[in-house]
Amino acid sequence: MDFVSRYADVYAVTTEPLAETRALLDQVKAATLEQGRKDIAFWRDSNFILAATDEEAQQRAERIAADIRTTTGGVAVQTQSVGQARALSAVDRAEWHDRALYTGINRAGGRGGIPFVGSPKTAADAVLDYYDLGIETFSIGVPLVSEEDDRLATELLEHIRNGVKDRASKHHAA
């Protein structure tokens, strides 16, 4: 945290539930303020499993987890990363967190961040929950293997953009 608070302009946040993310952002902001710095930005890598409805997306995610479990034998990934270790603690607690975080893929032995799972609207609302915490930059990872995937990803981005615009207009009106 010392290095971050002294030198970083952007802090990359691992995939964790909202409560843990809020606590981490508060810790980073406090450490940065102690160094006499006021501004630090936050970035979050985000992966998605989308479908037309939440139920279809959840079924898709569970199929992916089952496929991974078959391939890996259900052996979870071991990590040396502090951020990934924090994220994996969410895996140990529950399969679903907050609006749309699904840890089943990680439980099955999958690698990578915990994905948002749902319809484009639900997934966008979940991203906006993190935006409301102060994360303003997101990497968006959506597999585009079909025209439907492309349509869902486009819809996701539209919902996120509209949500950010809505929040900005409310902020300026206040």
PDB file of C-alpha atoms in Angstrom:
ATOM      1  CA  MET A   1       0.000   0.000   0.000  1.00  0.00           C
ATOM      2  CA  ASP A   2       2.970   2.286   0.603  1.00  0.00           C
ATOM      3  CA  PHE A   3       4.029   2.202  -3.056  1.00  0.00           C
ATOM      4  CA  VAL A   4       0.473   2.773  -4.266  1.00  0.00           C
ATOM      5  CA  SER A   5      -0.131   5.682  -1.940  1.00  0.00           C
ATOM      6  CA  ARG A   6       3.102   7.391  -2.969  1.00  0.00           C
ATOM      7  CA  TYR A   7       3.314   6.786  -6.700  1.00  0.00           C
ATOM      8  CA  ALA A   8       0.258   5.279  -8.355  1.00  0.00           C
ATOM      9  CA  ASP A   9      -2.149   7.358 -10.375  1.00  0.00           C
ATOM     10  CA  VAL A  10      -4.409   4.364 -11.089  1.00  0.00           C
ATOM     11  CA  TYR A  11      -5.061   1.377  -8.831  1.00  0.00           C
ATOM     12  CA  ALA A  12      -6.233  -1.874 -10.433  1.00  0.00           C
ATOM     13  CA  VAL A  13      -8.966  -3.477  -8.364  1.00  0.00           C
ATOM     14  CA  THR A  14      -9.398  -7.250  -8.392  1.00  0.00           C
ATOM     15  CA  THR A  15     -12.793  -8.849  -8.797  1.00  0.00           C
ATOM     16  CA  GLU A  16     -14.385  -8.902  -5.363  1.00  0.00           C
ATOM     17  CA  PRO A  17     -17.877  -8.392  -3.966  1.00  0.00           C
ATOM     18  CA  LEU A  18     -19.017  -4.829  -3.301  1.00  0.00           C
ATOM     19  CA  ALA A  19     -18.368  -4.770   0.457  1.00  0.00           C
ATOM     20  CA  GLU A  20     -14.763  -5.909   0.073  1.00  0.00           C
ATOM     21  CA  THR A  21     -14.231  -3.535  -2.836  1.00  0.00           C
ATOM     22  CA  ARG A  22     -15.610  -0.601  -0.845  1.00  0.00           C
ATOM     23  CA  ALA A  23     -13.250  -1.409   2.054  1.00  0.00           C
ATOM     24  CA  LEU A  24     -10.253  -1.682  -0.288  1.00  0.00           C
ATOM     25  CA  LEU A  25     -11.021   1.619  -2.025  1.00  0.00           C
ATOM     26  CA  ASP A  26     -11.389   3.329   1.354  1.00  0.00           C
ATOM     27  CA  GLN A  27      -8.017   1.915   2.422  1.00  0.00           C
ATOM     28  CA  VAL A  28      -6.292   3.056  -0.768  1.00  0.00           C
ATOM     29  CA  LYS A  29      -7.862   6.528  -0.583  1.00  0.00           C
ATOM     30  CA  ALA A  30      -6.875   6.940   3.084  1.00  0.00           C
ATOM     31  CA  ALA A  31      -3.279   5.863   2.411  1.00  0.00           C
ATOM     32  CA  THR A  32      -3.078   8.231  -0.554  1.00  0.00           C
ATOM     33  CA  LEU A  33      -4.403  11.127   1.537  1.00  0.00           C
ATOM     34  CA  GLU A  34      -1.796  10.361   4.217  1.00  0.00           C
ATOM     35  CA  GLN A  35       0.846  10.950   1.541  1.00  0.00           C
ATOM     36  CA  GLY A  36      -0.675  14.347   0.780  1.00  0.00           C
ATOM     37  CA  ARG A  37      -2.197  13.180  -2.481  1.00  0.00           C
ATOM     38  CA  LYS A  38      -5.878  13.649  -3.180  1.00  0.00           C
ATOM     39  CA  ASP A  39      -6.496  11.978  -6.505  1.00  0.00           C
ATOM     40  CA  ILE A  40      -6.156   8.344  -7.374  1.00  0.00           C
ATOM     41  CA  ALA A  41      -8.221   6.631 -10.028  1.00  0.00           C
ATOM     42  CA  PHE A  42      -9.498   3.059  -9.953  1.00  0.00           C
ATOM     43  CA  TRP A  43      -9.653   0.490 -12.743  1.00  0.00           C
ATOM     44  CA  ARG A  44     -11.404  -2.885 -12.700  1.00  0.00           C
ATOM     45  CA  ASP A  45     -11.083  -5.761 -15.126  1.00  0.00           C
ATOM     46  CA  SER A  46     -14.553  -7.165 -15.775  1.00  0.00           C
ATOM     47  CA  ASN A  47     -15.592 -10.382 -17.464  1.00  0.00           C
ATOM     48  CA  PHE A  48     -19.175 -11.160 -18.435  1.00  0.00           C
ATOM     49  CA  ILE A  49     -21.417 -14.078 -19.226  1.00  0.00           C
ATOM     50  CA  LEU A  50     -24.481 -12.633 -20.907  1.00  0.00           C
ATOM     51  CA  ALA A  51     -27.773 -13.931 -22.224  1.00  0.00           C
ATOM     52  CA  ALA A  52     -31.164 -12.430 -23.033  1.00  0.00           C
ATOM     53  CA  THR A  53     -32.433 -13.110 -19.491  1.00  0.00           C
ATOM     54  CA  ASP A  54     -30.790 -13.524 -16.099  1.00  0.00           C
ATOM     55  CA  GLU A  55     -31.959 -17.130 -15.923  1.00  0.00           C
ATOM     56  CA  GLU A  56     -30.463 -17.995 -19.320  1.00  0.00           C
ATOM     57  CA  ALA A  57     -27.179 -16.319 -18.370  1.00  0.00           C
ATOM     58  CA  GLN A  58     -27.065 -18.230 -15.076  1.00  0.00           C
ATOM     59  CA  GLN A  59     -27.663 -21.501 -16.911  1.00  0.00           C
ATOM     60  CA  ARG A  60     -24.924 -20.611 -19.389  1.00  0.00           C
ATOM     61  CA  ALA A  61     -22.495 -19.836 -16.540  1.00  0.00           C
ATOM     62  CA  GLU A  62     -23.338 -23.070 -14.762  1.00  0.00           C
ATOM     63  CA  ARG A  63     -22.735 -25.039 -17.993  1.00  0.00           C
ATOM     64  CA  ILE A  64     -19.343 -23.365 -18.358  1.00  0.00           C
ATOM     65  CA  ALA A  65     -18.506 -24.230 -14.741  1.00  0.00           C
ATOM     66  CA  ALA A  66     -19.534 -27.860 -15.312  1.00  0.00           C
ATOM     67  CA  ASP A  67     -17.346 -28.037 -18.437  1.00  0.00           C
ATOM     68  CA  ILE A  68     -14.386 -26.604 -16.527  1.00  0.00           C
ATOM     69  CA  ARG A  69     -14.993 -28.973 -13.615  1.00  0.00           C
ATOM     70  CA  THR A  70     -14.865 -31.892 -16.059  1.00  0.00           C
ATOM     71  CA  THR A  71     -11.626 -30.611 -17.592  1.00  0.00           C
ATOM     72  CA  THR A  72      -9.824 -29.651 -14.360  1.00  0.00           C
ATOM     73  CA  GLY A  73     -11.280 -32.227 -12.012  1.00  0.00           C
ATOM     74  CA  GLY A  74     -12.547 -29.311  -9.927  1.00  0.00           C
ATOM     75  CA  VAL A  75      -9.075 -28.352  -8.694  1.00  0.00           C
ATOM     76  CA  ALA A  76      -9.061 -24.682  -7.781  1.00  0.00           C
ATOM     77  CA  VAL A  77      -6.310 -22.397  -8.987  1.00  0.00           C
ATOM     78  CA  GLN A  78      -3.595 -21.629  -6.458  1.00  0.00           C
ATOM     79  CA  THR A  79      -2.266 -18.086  -6.475  1.00  0.00           C
ATOM     80  CA  GLN A  80       0.513 -15.992  -5.024  1.00  0.00           C
ATOM     81  CA  SER A  81      -1.276 -12.700  -5.755  1.00  0.00           C
ATOM     82  CA  VAL A  82      -2.688 -10.852  -2.745  1.00  0.00           C
ATOM     83  CA  GLY A  83      -5.557  -9.490  -4.833  1.00  0.00           C
ATOM     84  CA  GLN A  84      -6.442 -12.899  -6.260  1.00  0.00           C
ATOM     85  CA  ALA A  85      -6.265 -14.412  -2.768  1.00  0.00           C
ATOM     86  CA  ARG A  86      -8.822 -11.810  -1.620  1.00  0.00           C
ATOM     87  CA  ALA A  87     -11.031 -12.611  -4.604  1.00  0.00           C
ATOM     88  CA  LEU A  88     -10.776 -16.352  -3.938  1.00  0.00           C
ATOM     89  CA  SER A  89     -12.048 -15.797  -0.392  1.00  0.00           C
ATOM     90  CA  ALA A  90     -15.342 -14.770  -2.036  1.00  0.00           C
ATOM     91  CA  VAL A  91     -15.277 -18.091  -3.908  1.00  0.00           C
ATOM     92  CA  ASP A  92     -15.048 -19.931  -0.600  1.00  0.00           C
ATOM     93  CA  ARG A  93     -18.022 -18.076   0.899  1.00  0.00           C
ATOM     94  CA  ALA A  94     -20.709 -18.431  -1.796  1.00  0.00           C
ATOM     95  CA  GLU A  95     -21.404 -19.073  -5.468  1.00  0.00           C
ATOM     96  CA  TRP A  96     -23.344 -15.830  -5.950  1.00  0.00           C
ATOM     97  CA  HIS A  97     -22.545 -12.361  -4.589  1.00  0.00           C
ATOM     98  CA  ASP A  98     -24.327  -9.057  -4.886  1.00  0.00           C
ATOM     99  CA  ARG A  99     -26.328  -8.542  -8.082  1.00  0.00           C
ATOM    100  CA  ALA A 100     -24.481 -10.745 -10.518  1.00  0.00           C
ATOM    101  CA  LEU A 101     -21.047 -12.050  -9.403  1.00  0.00           C
ATOM    102  CA  TYR A 102     -20.786 -15.802  -9.990  1.00  0.00           C
ATOM    103  CA  THR A 103     -17.882 -17.681  -8.401  1.00  0.00           C
ATOM    104  CA  GLY A 104     -18.873 -21.136  -9.693  1.00  0.00           C
ATOM    105  CA  ILE A 105     -16.375 -20.983 -12.542  1.00  0.00           C
ATOM    106  CA  ASN A 106     -13.546 -20.240 -10.126  1.00  0.00           C
ATOM    107  CA  ARG A 107     -14.777 -22.996  -7.781  1.00  0.00           C
ATOM    108  CA  ALA A 108     -14.644 -25.415 -10.700  1.00  0.00           C
ATOM    109  CA  GLY A 109     -11.002 -24.591 -11.341  1.00  0.00           C
ATOM    110  CA  GLY A 110     -11.432 -21.763 -13.819  1.00  0.00           C
ATOM    111  CA  ARG A 111      -8.901 -18.994 -13.962  1.00  0.00           C
ATOM    112  CA  GLY A 112      -9.460 -15.296 -14.193  1.00  0.00           C
ATOM    113  CA  GLY A 113     -11.694 -12.850 -12.447  1.00  0.00           C
ATOM    114  CA  ILE A 114     -15.129 -13.601 -11.116  1.00  0.00           C
ATOM    115  CA  PRO A 115     -17.565 -12.797 -13.957  1.00  0.00           C
ATOM    116  CA  PHE A 116     -20.722 -10.752 -13.940  1.00  0.00           C
ATOM    117  CA  VAL A 117     -23.562 -13.018 -15.065  1.00  0.00           C
ATOM    118  CA  GLY A 118     -26.953 -11.867 -16.276  1.00  0.00           C
ATOM    119  CA  SER A 119     -28.885 -10.015 -18.910  1.00  0.00           C
ATOM    120  CA  PRO A 120     -27.131  -6.933 -20.298  1.00  0.00           C
ATOM    121  CA  LYS A 121     -29.272  -4.732 -18.033  1.00  0.00           C
ATOM    122  CA  THR A 122     -28.504  -6.723 -14.871  1.00  0.00           C
ATOM    123  CA  ALA A 123     -24.800  -6.924 -15.689  1.00  0.00           C
ATOM    124  CA  ALA A 124     -24.668  -3.190 -16.451  1.00  0.00           C
ATOM    125  CA  ASP A 125     -26.420  -2.387 -13.167  1.00  0.00           C
ATOM    126  CA  ALA A 126     -23.819  -4.525 -11.371  1.00  0.00           C
ATOM    127  CA  VAL A 127     -20.992  -2.607 -13.071  1.00  0.00           C
ATOM    128  CA  LEU A 128     -22.661   0.665 -12.119  1.00  0.00           C
ATOM    129  CA  ASP A 129     -22.701  -0.445  -8.473  1.00  0.00           C
ATOM    130  CA  TYR A 130     -18.881  -0.462  -8.691  1.00  0.00           C
ATOM    131  CA  TYR A 131     -18.902   2.821 -10.586  1.00  0.00           C
ATOM    132  CA  ASP A 132     -20.850   4.313  -7.682  1.00  0.00           C
ATOM    133  CA  LEU A 133     -18.003   3.229  -5.372  1.00  0.00           C
ATOM    134  CA  GLY A 134     -15.558   5.286  -7.434  1.00  0.00           C
ATOM    135  CA  ILE A 135     -14.272   2.902 -10.086  1.00  0.00           C
ATOM    136  CA  GLU A 136     -14.546   4.826 -13.319  1.00  0.00           C
ATOM    137  CA  THR A 137     -12.511   2.695 -15.733  1.00  0.00           C
ATOM    138  CA  PHE A 138     -13.507  -0.845 -16.653  1.00  0.00           C
ATOM    139  CA  SER A 139     -12.060  -3.409 -19.012  1.00  0.00           C
ATOM    140  CA  ILE A 140     -14.937  -5.278 -20.588  1.00  0.00           C
ATOM    141  CA  GLY A 141     -14.362  -8.941 -21.428  1.00  0.00           C
ATOM    142  CA  VAL A 142     -17.190 -10.583 -23.337  1.00  0.00           C
ATOM    143  CA  PRO A 143     -16.661 -13.608 -25.575  1.00  0.00           C
ATOM    144  CA  LEU A 144     -18.005 -12.772 -29.031  1.00  0.00           C
ATOM    145  CA  VAL A 145     -18.576 -16.098 -30.733  1.00  0.00           C
ATOM    146  CA  SER A 146     -21.933 -15.347 -32.311  1.00  0.00           C
ATOM    147  CA  GLU A 147     -24.022 -12.472 -33.605  1.00  0.00           C
ATOM    148  CA  GLU A 148     -26.154 -12.823 -30.465  1.00  0.00           C
ATOM    149  CA  ASP A 149     -23.056 -12.359 -28.279  1.00  0.00           C
ATOM    150  CA  ASP A 150     -22.191  -9.217 -30.244  1.00  0.00           C
ATOM    151  CA  ARG A 151     -25.730  -7.881 -29.783  1.00  0.00           C
ATOM    152  CA  LEU A 152     -25.669  -8.620 -26.035  1.00  0.00           C
ATOM    153  CA  ALA A 153     -22.265  -6.947 -25.626  1.00  0.00           C
ATOM    154  CA  THR A 154     -23.476  -3.884 -27.512  1.00  0.00           C
ATOM    155  CA  GLU A 155     -26.555  -3.724 -25.288  1.00  0.00           C
ATOM    156  CA  LEU A 156     -24.372  -4.072 -22.177  1.00  0.00           C
ATOM    157  CA  LEU A 157     -22.210  -1.143 -23.245  1.00  0.00           C
ATOM    158  CA  GLU A 158     -25.274   0.980 -24.040  1.00  0.00           C
ATOM    159  CA  HIS A 159     -26.705   0.324 -20.562  1.00  0.00           C
ATOM    160  CA  ILE A 160     -23.379   1.183 -18.917  1.00  0.00           C
ATOM    161  CA  ARG A 161     -22.979   4.390 -20.940  1.00  0.00           C
ATOM    162  CA  ASN A 162     -26.555   5.470 -20.191  1.00  0.00           C
ATOM    163  CA  GLY A 163     -26.098   4.714 -16.498  1.00  0.00           C
ATOM    164  CA  VAL A 164     -22.925   6.783 -16.330  1.00  0.00           C
ATOM    165  CA  LYS A 165     -24.617   9.677 -18.175  1.00  0.00           C
ATOM    166  CA  ASP A 166     -27.597   9.481 -15.829  1.00  0.00           C
ATOM    167  CA  ARG A 167     -25.353   9.604 -12.781  1.00  0.00           C
ATOM    168  CA  ALA A 168     -23.356  12.503 -14.214  1.00  0.00           C
ATOM    169  CA  SER A 169     -26.495  14.541 -14.931  1.00  0.00           C
ATOM    170  CA  LYS A 170     -27.815  13.900 -11.397  1.00  0.00           C
ATOM    171  CA  HIS A 171     -24.427  14.847  -9.929  1.00  0.00           C
ATOM    172  CA  HIS A 172     -24.334  18.141 -11.867  1.00  0.00           C
ATOM    173  CA  ALA A 173     -27.946  18.901 -10.932  1.00  0.00           C
ATOM    174  CA  ALA A 174     -27.182  18.508  -7.211  1.00  0.00           C
TER     175      ALA A 174
END
